[in-house]
Short mmCIF file of C-alpha atoms and ligand atoms in Angstrom, two decimals:
data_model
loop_
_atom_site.label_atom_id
_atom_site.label_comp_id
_atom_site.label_asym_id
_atom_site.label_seq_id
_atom_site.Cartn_x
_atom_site.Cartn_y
_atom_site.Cartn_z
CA UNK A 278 -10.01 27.92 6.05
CA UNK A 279 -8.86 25.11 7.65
CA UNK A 280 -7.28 22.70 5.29
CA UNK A 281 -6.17 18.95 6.61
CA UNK A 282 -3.74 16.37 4.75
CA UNK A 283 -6.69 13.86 4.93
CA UNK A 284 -10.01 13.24 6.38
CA UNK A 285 -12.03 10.08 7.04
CA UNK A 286 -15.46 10.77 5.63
CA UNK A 287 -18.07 9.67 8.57
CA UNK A 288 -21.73 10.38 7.95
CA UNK A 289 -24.52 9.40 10.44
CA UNK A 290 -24.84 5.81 8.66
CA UNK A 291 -21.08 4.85 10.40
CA UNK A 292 -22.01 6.76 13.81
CA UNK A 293 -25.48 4.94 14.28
CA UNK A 294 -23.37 1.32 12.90
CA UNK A 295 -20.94 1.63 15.31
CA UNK A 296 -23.51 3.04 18.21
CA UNK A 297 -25.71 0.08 17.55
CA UNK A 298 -23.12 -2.85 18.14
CA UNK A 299 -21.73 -0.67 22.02
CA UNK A 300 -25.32 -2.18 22.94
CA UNK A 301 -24.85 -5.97 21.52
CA UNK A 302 -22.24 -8.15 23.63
CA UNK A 303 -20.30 -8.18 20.79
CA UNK A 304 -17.40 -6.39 21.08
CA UNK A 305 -14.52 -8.25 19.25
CA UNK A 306 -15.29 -11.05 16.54
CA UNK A 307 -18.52 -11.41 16.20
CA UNK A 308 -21.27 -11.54 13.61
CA UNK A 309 -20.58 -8.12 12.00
CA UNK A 310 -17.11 -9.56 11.25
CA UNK A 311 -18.50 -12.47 9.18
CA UNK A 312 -20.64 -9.75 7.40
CA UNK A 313 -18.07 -7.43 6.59
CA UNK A 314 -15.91 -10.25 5.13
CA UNK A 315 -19.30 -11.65 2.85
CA UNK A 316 -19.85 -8.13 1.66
CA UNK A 317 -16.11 -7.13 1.01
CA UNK A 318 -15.78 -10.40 -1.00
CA UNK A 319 -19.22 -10.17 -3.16
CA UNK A 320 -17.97 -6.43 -3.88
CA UNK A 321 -14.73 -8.12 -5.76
CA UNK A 322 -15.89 -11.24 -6.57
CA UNK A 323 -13.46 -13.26 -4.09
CA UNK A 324 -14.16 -16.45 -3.08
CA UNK A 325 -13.42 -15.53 0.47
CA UNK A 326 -12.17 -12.40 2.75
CA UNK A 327 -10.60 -12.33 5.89
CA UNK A 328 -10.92 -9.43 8.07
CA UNK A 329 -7.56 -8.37 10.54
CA UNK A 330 -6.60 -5.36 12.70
CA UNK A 331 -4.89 -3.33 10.19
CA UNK A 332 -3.38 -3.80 6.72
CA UNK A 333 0.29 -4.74 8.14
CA UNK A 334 -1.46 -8.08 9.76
CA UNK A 335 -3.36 -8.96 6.65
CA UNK A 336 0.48 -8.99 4.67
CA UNK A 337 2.11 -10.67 7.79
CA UNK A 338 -0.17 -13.11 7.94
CA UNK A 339 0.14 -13.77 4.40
CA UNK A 340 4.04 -13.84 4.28
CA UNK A 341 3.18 -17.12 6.61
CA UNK A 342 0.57 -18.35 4.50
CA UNK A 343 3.17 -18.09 1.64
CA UNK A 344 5.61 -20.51 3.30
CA UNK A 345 8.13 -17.63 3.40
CA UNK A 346 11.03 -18.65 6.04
CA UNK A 347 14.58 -17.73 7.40
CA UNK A 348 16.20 -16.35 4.66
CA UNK A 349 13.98 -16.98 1.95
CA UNK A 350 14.01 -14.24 -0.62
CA UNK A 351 10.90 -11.72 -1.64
CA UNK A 352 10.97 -9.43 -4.24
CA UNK A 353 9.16 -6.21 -3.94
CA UNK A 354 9.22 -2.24 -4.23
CA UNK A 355 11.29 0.21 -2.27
CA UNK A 356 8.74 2.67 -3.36
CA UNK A 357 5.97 2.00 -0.82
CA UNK A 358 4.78 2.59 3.24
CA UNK A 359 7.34 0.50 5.11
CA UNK A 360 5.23 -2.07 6.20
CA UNK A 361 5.25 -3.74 2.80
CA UNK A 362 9.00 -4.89 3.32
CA UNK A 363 9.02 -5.02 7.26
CA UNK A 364 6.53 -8.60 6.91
CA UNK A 365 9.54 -9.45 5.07
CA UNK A 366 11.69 -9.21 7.88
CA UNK A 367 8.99 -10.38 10.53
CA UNK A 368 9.68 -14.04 8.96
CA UNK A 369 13.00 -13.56 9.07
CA UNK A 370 13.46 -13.57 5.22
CA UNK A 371 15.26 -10.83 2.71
CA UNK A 372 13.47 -8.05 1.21
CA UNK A 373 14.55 -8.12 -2.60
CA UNK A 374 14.69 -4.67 -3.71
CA UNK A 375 13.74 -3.98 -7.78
CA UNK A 376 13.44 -0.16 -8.96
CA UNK A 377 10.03 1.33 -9.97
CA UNK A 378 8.87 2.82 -13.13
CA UNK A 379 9.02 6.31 -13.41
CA UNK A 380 5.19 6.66 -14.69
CA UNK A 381 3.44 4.39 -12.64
CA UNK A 382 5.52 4.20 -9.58
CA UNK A 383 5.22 0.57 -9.47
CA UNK A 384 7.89 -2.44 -9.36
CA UNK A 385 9.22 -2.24 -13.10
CA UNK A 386 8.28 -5.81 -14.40
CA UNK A 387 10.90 -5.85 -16.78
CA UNK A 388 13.27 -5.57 -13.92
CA UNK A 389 11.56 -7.74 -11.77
CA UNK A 390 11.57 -10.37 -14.57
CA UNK A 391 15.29 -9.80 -14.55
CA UNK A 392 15.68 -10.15 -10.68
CA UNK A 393 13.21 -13.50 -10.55
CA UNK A 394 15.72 -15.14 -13.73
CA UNK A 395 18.89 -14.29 -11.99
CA UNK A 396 17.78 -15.42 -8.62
CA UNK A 397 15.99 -18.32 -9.54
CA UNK A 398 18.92 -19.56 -11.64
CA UNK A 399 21.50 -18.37 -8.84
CA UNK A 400 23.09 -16.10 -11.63
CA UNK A 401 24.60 -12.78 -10.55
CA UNK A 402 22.54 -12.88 -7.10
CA UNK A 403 24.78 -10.17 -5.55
CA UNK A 404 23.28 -7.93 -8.19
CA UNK A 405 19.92 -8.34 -6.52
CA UNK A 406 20.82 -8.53 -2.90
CA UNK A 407 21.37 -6.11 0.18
CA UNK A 408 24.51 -4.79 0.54
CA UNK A 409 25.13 -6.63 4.03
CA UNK A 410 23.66 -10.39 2.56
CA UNK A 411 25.87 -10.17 -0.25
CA UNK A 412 28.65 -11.76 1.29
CA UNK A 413 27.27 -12.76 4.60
CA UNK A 414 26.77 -16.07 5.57
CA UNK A 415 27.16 -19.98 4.04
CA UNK A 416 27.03 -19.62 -0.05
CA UNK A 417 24.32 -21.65 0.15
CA UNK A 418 21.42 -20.98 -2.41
CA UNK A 419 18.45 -18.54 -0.79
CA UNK A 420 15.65 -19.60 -1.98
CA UNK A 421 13.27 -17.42 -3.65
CA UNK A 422 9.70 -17.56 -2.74
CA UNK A 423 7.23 -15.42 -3.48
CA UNK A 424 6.68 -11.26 -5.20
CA UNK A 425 5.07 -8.97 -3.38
CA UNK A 426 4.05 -6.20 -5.74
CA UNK A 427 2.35 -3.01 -4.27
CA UNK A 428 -0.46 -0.71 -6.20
CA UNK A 429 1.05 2.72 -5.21
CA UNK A 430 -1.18 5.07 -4.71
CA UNK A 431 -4.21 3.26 -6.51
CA UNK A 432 -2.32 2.78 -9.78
CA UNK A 433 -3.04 -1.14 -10.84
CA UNK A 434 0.67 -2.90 -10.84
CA UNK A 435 1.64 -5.02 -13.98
CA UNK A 436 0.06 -7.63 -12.62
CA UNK A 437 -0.77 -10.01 -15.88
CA UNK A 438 3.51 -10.12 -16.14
CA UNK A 439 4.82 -10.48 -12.48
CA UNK A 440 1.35 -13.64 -12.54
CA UNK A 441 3.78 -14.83 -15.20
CA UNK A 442 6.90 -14.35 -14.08
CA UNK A 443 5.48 -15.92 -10.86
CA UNK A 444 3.82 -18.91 -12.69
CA UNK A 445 7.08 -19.43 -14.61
CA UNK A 446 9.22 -20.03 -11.15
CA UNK A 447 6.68 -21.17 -9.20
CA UNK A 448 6.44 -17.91 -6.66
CA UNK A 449 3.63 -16.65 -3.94
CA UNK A 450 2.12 -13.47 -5.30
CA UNK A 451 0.74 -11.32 -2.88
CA UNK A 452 -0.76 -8.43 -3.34
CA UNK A 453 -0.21 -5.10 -1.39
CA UNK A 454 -3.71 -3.67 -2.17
CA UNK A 455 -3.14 -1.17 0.88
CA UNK A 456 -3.85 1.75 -1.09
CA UNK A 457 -6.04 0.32 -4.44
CA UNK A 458 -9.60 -0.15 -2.91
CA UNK A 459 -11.52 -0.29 -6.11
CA UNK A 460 -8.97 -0.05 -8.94
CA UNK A 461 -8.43 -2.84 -11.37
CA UNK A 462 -6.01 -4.50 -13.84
CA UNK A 463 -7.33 -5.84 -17.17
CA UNK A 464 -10.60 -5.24 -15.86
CA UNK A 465 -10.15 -7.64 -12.87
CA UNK A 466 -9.80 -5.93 -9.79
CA UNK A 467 -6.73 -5.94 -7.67
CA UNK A 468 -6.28 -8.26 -5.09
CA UNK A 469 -7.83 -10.94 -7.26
CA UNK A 470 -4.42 -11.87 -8.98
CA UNK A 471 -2.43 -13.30 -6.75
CA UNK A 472 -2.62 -16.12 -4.02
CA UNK A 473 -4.19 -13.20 -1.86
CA UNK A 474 -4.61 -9.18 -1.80
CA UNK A 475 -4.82 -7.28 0.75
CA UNK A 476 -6.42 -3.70 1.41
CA UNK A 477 -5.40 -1.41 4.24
CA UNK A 478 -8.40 0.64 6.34
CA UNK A 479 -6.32 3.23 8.22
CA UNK A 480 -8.52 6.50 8.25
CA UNK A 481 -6.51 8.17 5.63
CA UNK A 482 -7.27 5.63 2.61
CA UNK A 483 -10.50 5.35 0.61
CA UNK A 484 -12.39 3.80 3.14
CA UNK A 485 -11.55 3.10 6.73
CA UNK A 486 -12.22 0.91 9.83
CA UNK A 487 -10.28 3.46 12.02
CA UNK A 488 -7.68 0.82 12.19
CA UNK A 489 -8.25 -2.31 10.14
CA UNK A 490 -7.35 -4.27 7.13
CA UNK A 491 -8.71 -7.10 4.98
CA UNK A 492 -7.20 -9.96 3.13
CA UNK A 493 -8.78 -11.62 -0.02
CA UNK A 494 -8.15 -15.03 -1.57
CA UNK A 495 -9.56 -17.37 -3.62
CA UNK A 496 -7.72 -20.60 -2.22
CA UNK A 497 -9.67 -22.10 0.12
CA UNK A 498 -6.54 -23.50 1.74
CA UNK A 499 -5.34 -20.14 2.79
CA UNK A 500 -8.83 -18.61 3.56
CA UNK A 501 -9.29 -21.33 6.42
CA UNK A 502 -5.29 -21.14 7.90
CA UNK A 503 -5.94 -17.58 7.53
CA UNK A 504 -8.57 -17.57 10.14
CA UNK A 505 -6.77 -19.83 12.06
CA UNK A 506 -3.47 -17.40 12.37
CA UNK A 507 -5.30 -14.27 13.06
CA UNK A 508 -7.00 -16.21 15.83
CA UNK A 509 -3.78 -17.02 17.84
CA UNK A 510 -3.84 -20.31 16.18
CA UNK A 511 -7.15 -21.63 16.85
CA UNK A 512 -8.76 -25.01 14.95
CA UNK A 513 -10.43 -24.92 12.17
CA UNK A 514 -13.86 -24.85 14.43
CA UNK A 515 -12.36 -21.82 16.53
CA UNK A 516 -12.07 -24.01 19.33
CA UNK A 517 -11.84 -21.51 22.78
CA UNK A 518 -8.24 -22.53 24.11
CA UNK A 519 -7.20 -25.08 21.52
CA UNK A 520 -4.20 -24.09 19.47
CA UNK A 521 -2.96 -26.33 17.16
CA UNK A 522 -0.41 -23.61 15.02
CA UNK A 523 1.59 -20.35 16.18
CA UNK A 524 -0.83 -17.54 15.96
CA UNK A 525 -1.51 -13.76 16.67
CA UNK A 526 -4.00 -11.90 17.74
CA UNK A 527 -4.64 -9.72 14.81
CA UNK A 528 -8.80 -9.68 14.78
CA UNK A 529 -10.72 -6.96 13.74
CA UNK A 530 -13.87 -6.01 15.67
CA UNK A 531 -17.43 -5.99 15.80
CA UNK A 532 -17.44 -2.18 15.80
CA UNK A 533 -15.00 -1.90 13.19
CA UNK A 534 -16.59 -4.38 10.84
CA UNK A 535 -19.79 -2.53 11.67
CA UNK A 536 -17.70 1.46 10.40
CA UNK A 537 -16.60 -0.88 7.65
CA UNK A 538 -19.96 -1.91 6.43
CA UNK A 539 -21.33 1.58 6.48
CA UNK A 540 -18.21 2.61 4.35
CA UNK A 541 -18.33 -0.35 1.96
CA UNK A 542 -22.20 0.89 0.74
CA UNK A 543 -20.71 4.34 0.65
CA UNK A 544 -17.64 3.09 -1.14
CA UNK A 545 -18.60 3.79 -5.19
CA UNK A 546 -19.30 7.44 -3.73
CA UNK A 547 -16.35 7.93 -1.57
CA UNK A 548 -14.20 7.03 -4.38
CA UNK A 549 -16.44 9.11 -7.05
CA UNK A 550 -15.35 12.26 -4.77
CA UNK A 551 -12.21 11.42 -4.69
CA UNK A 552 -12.09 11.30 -8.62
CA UNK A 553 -13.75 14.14 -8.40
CA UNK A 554 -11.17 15.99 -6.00
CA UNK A 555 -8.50 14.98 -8.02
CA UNK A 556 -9.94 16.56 -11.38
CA UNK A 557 -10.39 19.88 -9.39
CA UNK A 558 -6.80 19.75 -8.44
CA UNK A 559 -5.84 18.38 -12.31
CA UNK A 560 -7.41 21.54 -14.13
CA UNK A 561 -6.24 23.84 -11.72
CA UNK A 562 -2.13 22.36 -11.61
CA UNK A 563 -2.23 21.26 -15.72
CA UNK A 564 -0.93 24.83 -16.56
CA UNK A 565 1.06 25.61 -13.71
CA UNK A 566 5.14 25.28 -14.68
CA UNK A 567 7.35 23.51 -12.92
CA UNK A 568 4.01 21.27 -11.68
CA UNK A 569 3.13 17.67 -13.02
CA UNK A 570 -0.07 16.72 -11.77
CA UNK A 571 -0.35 12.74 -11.36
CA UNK A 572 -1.32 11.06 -14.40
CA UNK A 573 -3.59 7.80 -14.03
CA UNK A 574 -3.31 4.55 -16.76
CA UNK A 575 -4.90 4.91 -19.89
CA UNK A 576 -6.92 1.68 -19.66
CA UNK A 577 -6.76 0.08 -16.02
CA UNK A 578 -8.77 1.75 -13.48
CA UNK A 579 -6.82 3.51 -10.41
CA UNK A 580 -8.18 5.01 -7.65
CA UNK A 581 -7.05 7.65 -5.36
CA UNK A 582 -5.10 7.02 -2.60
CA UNK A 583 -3.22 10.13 -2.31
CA UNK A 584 -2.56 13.52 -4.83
CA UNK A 585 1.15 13.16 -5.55
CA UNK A 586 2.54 15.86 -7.94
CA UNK A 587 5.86 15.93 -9.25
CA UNK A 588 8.12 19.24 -9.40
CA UNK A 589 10.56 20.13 -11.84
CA UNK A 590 14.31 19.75 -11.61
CA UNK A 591 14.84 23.50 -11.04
CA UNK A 592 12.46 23.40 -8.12
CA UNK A 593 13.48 22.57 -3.92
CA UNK A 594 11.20 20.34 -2.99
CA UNK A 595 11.56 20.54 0.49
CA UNK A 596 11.52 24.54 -0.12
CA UNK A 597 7.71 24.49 -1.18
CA UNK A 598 6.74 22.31 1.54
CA UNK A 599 8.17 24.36 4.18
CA UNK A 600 6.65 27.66 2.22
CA UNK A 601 3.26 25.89 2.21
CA UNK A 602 3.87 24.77 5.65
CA UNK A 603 4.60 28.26 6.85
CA UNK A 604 1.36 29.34 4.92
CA UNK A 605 -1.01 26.89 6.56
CA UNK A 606 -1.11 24.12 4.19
CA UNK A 607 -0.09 20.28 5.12
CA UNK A 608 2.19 18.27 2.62
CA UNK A 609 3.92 15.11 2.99
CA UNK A 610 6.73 13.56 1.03
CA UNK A 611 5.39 10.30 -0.18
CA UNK A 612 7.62 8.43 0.03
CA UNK A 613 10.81 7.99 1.49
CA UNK A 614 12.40 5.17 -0.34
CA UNK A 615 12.29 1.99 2.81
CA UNK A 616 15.81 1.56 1.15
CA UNK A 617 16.52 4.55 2.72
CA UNK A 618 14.92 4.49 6.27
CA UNK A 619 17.53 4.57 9.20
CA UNK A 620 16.53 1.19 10.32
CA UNK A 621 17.32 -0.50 6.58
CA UNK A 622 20.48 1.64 6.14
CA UNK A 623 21.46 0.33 9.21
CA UNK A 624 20.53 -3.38 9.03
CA UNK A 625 21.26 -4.23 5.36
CA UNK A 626 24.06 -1.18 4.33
CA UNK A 627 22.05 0.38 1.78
CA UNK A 628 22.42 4.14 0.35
CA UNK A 629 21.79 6.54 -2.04
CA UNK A 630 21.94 5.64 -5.42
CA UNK A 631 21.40 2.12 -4.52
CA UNK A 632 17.50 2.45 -6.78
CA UNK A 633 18.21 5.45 -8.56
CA UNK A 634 14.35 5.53 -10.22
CA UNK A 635 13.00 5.52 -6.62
CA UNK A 636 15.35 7.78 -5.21
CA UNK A 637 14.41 10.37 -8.11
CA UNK A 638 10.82 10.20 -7.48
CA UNK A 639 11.18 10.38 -3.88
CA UNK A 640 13.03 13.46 -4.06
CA UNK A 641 10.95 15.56 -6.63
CA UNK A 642 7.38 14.44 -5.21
CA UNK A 643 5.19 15.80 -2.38
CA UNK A 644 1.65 14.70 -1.76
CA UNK A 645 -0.88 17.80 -1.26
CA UNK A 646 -3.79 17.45 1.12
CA UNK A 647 -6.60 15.10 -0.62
CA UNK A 648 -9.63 13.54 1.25
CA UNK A 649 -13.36 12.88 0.07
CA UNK A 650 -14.16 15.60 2.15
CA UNK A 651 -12.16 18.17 0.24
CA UNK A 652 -14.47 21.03 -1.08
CA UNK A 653 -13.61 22.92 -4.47
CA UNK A 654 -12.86 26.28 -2.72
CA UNK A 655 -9.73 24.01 -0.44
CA UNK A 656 -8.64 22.77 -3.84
CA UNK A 657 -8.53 26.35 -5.11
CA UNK A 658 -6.86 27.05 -1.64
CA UNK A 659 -3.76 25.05 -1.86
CA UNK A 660 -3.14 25.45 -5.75
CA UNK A 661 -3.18 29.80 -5.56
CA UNK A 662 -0.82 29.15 -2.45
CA UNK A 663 1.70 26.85 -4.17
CA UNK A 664 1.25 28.71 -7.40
CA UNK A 665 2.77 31.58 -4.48
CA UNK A 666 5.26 29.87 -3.01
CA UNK A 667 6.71 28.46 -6.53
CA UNK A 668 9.43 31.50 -7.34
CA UNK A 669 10.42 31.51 -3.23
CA UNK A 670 11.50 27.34 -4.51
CA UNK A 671 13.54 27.74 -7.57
CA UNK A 672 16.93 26.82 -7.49
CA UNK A 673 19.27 29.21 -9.51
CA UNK A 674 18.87 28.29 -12.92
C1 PLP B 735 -1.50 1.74 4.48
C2 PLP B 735 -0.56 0.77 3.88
C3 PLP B 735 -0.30 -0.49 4.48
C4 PLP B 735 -0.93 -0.99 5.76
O1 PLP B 735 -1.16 -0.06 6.69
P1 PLP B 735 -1.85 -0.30 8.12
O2 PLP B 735 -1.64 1.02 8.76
O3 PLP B 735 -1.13 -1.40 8.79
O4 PLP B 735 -3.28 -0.64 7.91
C5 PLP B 735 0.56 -1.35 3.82
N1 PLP B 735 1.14 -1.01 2.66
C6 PLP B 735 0.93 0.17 2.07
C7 PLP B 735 1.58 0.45 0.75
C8 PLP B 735 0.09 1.12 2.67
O5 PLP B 735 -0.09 2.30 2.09
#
């Protein structure tokens, strides 16, 4: 039995989409685009969608929507895929690191309340900064400009608070909807709090565009120099060679707003056998010791990204994925704190203990295969070989 970390789940509706626009002339932007974007925004509500090449475009291209700038300051996790925090840097502006909560894996927003006061109000800033911008540089006030809260693994941030908190200093709120397709906050779906949202369509989340991502927003403003950045700058009429901004070239595609379509009317299925997946895995891991199967919010709606269980103190983590490696079964440790990646070490001096919350998760987590496509017989699979490889893992107690 062949068991994979993830799986896109293709039926013939996506082969015969895709199939059917290889005999139109359009390959790139083109009509399917325009009816992606319609569809994706009736399906939340939005006022407007903008479709991109992948989920890292959609947040660049709204850290320059935003206004963010040299040196400007963003708060956000260092709990999350590293592209949430390298937009940050593509601007030229500072990541502002604030710990998670241990339950929901999100930015704590009691903390991040604390990091918006301090910085807004230049009090105790070095508190809140990297390492290597503490002292470097004029004195001058950064400014702070905009939040940039992520919904790990489907689980709904605290998003009525950090809309506050944002409100009350006048921040950009942008949503890192990467891996929440579906799930919403005080019955309003994510990605329709802040001045955008933006969902990720790699193959391994809920639904995919191969590569692709999507960006909703209900200001009007940003919908139209949205279009116009993605589109290496074009006018407002998409005039061919007239730029009148700096832009990139971060379209999507006529065949990948065509896969899109075809997953978007499979999308309340997809995500129903994902649920589905998951309670598999929950019955079968609920009485295992040492094992703390993911627990969702009692009244927002999450939906699943990735299975991430959490091991007991007295267990190696690193131990059971090599075991289950050696056994035939994928893992991945989800995540490694970005605080923590060589590159951010490097640049802005960080280390261990530097978000101790984060850094516990981190350690104590793995991610177990999960997909759509996941039959109950894999689920049973993985748990009898983990329940296995569990006493080769201890640590002496
Ligand atoms: C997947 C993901 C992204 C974007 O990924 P792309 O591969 O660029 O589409 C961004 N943030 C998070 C948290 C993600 O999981």
């Amino acid at each position: 039995m062949k068991i994979r970390m993830s799986s896109p789940d293709i039926t013939a509706a996506e082969i015969a989409a895709v199939t059917e626009v290889l005999q139109t002339p359009d390959l790139s932007q083109g009509p399917r685009v325009a009816e992606f974007e319609r569809a994706f925004a009736a399906s939340l509500g939005s006022a407007h969608a903008v479709a991109v090449s992948s989920g890292t475009a959609g947040l660049h291209l709204c850290v320059v929507a935003g206004g963010v700038q040299d040196g400007d300051l963003v708060v956000t996790s260092p709990f999350s895929f590293v592209a949430s925090a390298n937009v940050v840097l593509y601007e030229r502006a500072v990541p502002v690191f604030v710990d998670i909560d241990p339950t929901t894996y999100n930015i704590d927003p009691t903390l991040a309340a604390q990091a918006v006061e301090d910085l807004a109000r230049d009090r105790r800033p070095q508190r809140w900064l990297p390492p290597r911008v503490r002292g470097a540089g004029p004195s001058g006030r950064r400014r702070l400009r905009a939040i940039l809260p992520v919904h790990t693994f489907g689980w709904p941030a605290a998003m009525p608070d950090l809309c506050d908190l944002a409100r009350r200093f006048a921040l950009t709120v942008i949503e890192d909807a990467c891996e929440a397709v579906g799930a919403e906050c005080a019955g309003r779906p994510v990605g329709r709090w802040g001045d955008a949202g933006v969902f990720a369509f790699y193959p391994n989340k809920q639904m995919t565009t191969a590569e692709g991502g999507i960006i909703v927003t209900e200001r009007a403003d940003w919908a139209g120099l949205l279009r116009s950045l993605r589109n290496q700058g074009r006018d407002d009429q998409e005039t061919w060679l007239r730029h009148v901004r700096l832009g990139f070239n971060y379209r999507m595609d006529d065949l990948r707003a065509a896969l899109g379509l075809a997953q978007l009317r499979r999308l309340p299925d997809l995500l129903a056998r994902r649920d589905q997946v998951a309670s598999w895995y929950g019955t079968r891991l609920r009485s295992l010791e040492g094992v703390d199967p993911p627990v969702s919010p009692a009244r927002d709606r999450r939906t699943w990204f990735v299975y991430v269980i959490r091991l007991a103190s007295w267990i190696d983590r690193d131990a059971v994925m090599r075991e289950l490696h050696a056994r035939g079964i994928p893992t991945r440790p989800y995540f490694v704190p970005i605080h923590l990646q060589p590159f951010y070490r490097e640049r802005f001096g960080y280390g261990e203990g530097d978000f101790p919350v984060t850094e516990a998760v981190a350690r104590s987590t793995l991610a177990l295969p999960f997909s759509s496509t996941m039959t109950e017989p894999q689920v049973e699979a993985v748990c009898q070989t983990l329940r296995a490889v569990l006493p080769h893992a201890a640590l002496r107690r």
